[in-house]
mmCIF file of C-alpha atoms in Angstrom:
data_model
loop_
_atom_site.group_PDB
_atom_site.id
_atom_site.type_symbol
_atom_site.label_atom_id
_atom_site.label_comp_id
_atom_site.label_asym_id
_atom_site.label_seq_id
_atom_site.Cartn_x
_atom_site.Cartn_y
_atom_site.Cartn_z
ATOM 1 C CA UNK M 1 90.788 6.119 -6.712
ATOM 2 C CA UNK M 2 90.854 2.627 -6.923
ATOM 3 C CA UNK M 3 87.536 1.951 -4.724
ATOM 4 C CA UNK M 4 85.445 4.297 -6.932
ATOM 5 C CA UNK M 5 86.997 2.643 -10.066
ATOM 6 C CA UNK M 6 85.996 -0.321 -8.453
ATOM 7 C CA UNK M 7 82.457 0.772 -7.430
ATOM 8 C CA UNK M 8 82.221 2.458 -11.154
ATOM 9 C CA UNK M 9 82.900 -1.033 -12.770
ATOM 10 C CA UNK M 10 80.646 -2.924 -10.365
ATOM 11 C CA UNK M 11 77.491 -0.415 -11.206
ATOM 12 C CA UNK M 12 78.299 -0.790 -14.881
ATOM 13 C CA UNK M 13 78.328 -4.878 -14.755
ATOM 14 C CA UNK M 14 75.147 -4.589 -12.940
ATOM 15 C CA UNK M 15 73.470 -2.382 -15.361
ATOM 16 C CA UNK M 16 74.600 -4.878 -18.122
ATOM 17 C CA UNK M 17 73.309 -7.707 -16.419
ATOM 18 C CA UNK M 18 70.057 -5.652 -15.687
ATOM 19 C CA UNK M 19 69.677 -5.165 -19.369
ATOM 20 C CA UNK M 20 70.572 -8.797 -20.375
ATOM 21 C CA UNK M 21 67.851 -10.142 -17.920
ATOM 22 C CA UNK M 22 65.023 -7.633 -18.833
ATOM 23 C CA UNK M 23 65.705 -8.823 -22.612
ATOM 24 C CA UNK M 24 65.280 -12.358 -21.689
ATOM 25 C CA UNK M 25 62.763 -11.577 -19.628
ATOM 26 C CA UNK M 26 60.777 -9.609 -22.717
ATOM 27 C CA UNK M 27 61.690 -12.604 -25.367
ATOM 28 C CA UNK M 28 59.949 -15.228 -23.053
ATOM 29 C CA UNK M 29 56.824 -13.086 -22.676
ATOM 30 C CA UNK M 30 56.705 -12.985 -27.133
ATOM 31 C CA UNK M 31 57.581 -16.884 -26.915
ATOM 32 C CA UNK M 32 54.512 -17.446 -24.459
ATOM 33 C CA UNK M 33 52.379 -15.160 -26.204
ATOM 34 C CA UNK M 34 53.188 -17.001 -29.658
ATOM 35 C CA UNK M 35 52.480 -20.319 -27.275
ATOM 36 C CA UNK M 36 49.289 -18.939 -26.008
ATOM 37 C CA UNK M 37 47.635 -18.342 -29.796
#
């Protein structure tokens, strides 16, 4: 039980993290775009 908690939390953190980047990722692309006009 406490592996798959474990493995549960891990997945979760990633997924947040995933989400984080691909926002940052999206507000550069806007701030170069505003750059770029």
């Amino acid at each position: 039980n406490y592996c798959y908690y474990m493995v549960d939390y891990l997945t979760f953190y990633n997924i947040k993290n995933y989400k984080i980047y691909t926002y940052a990722q999206r507000l550069l692309e806007i701030y170069f775009s505003y750059l770029s006009i």
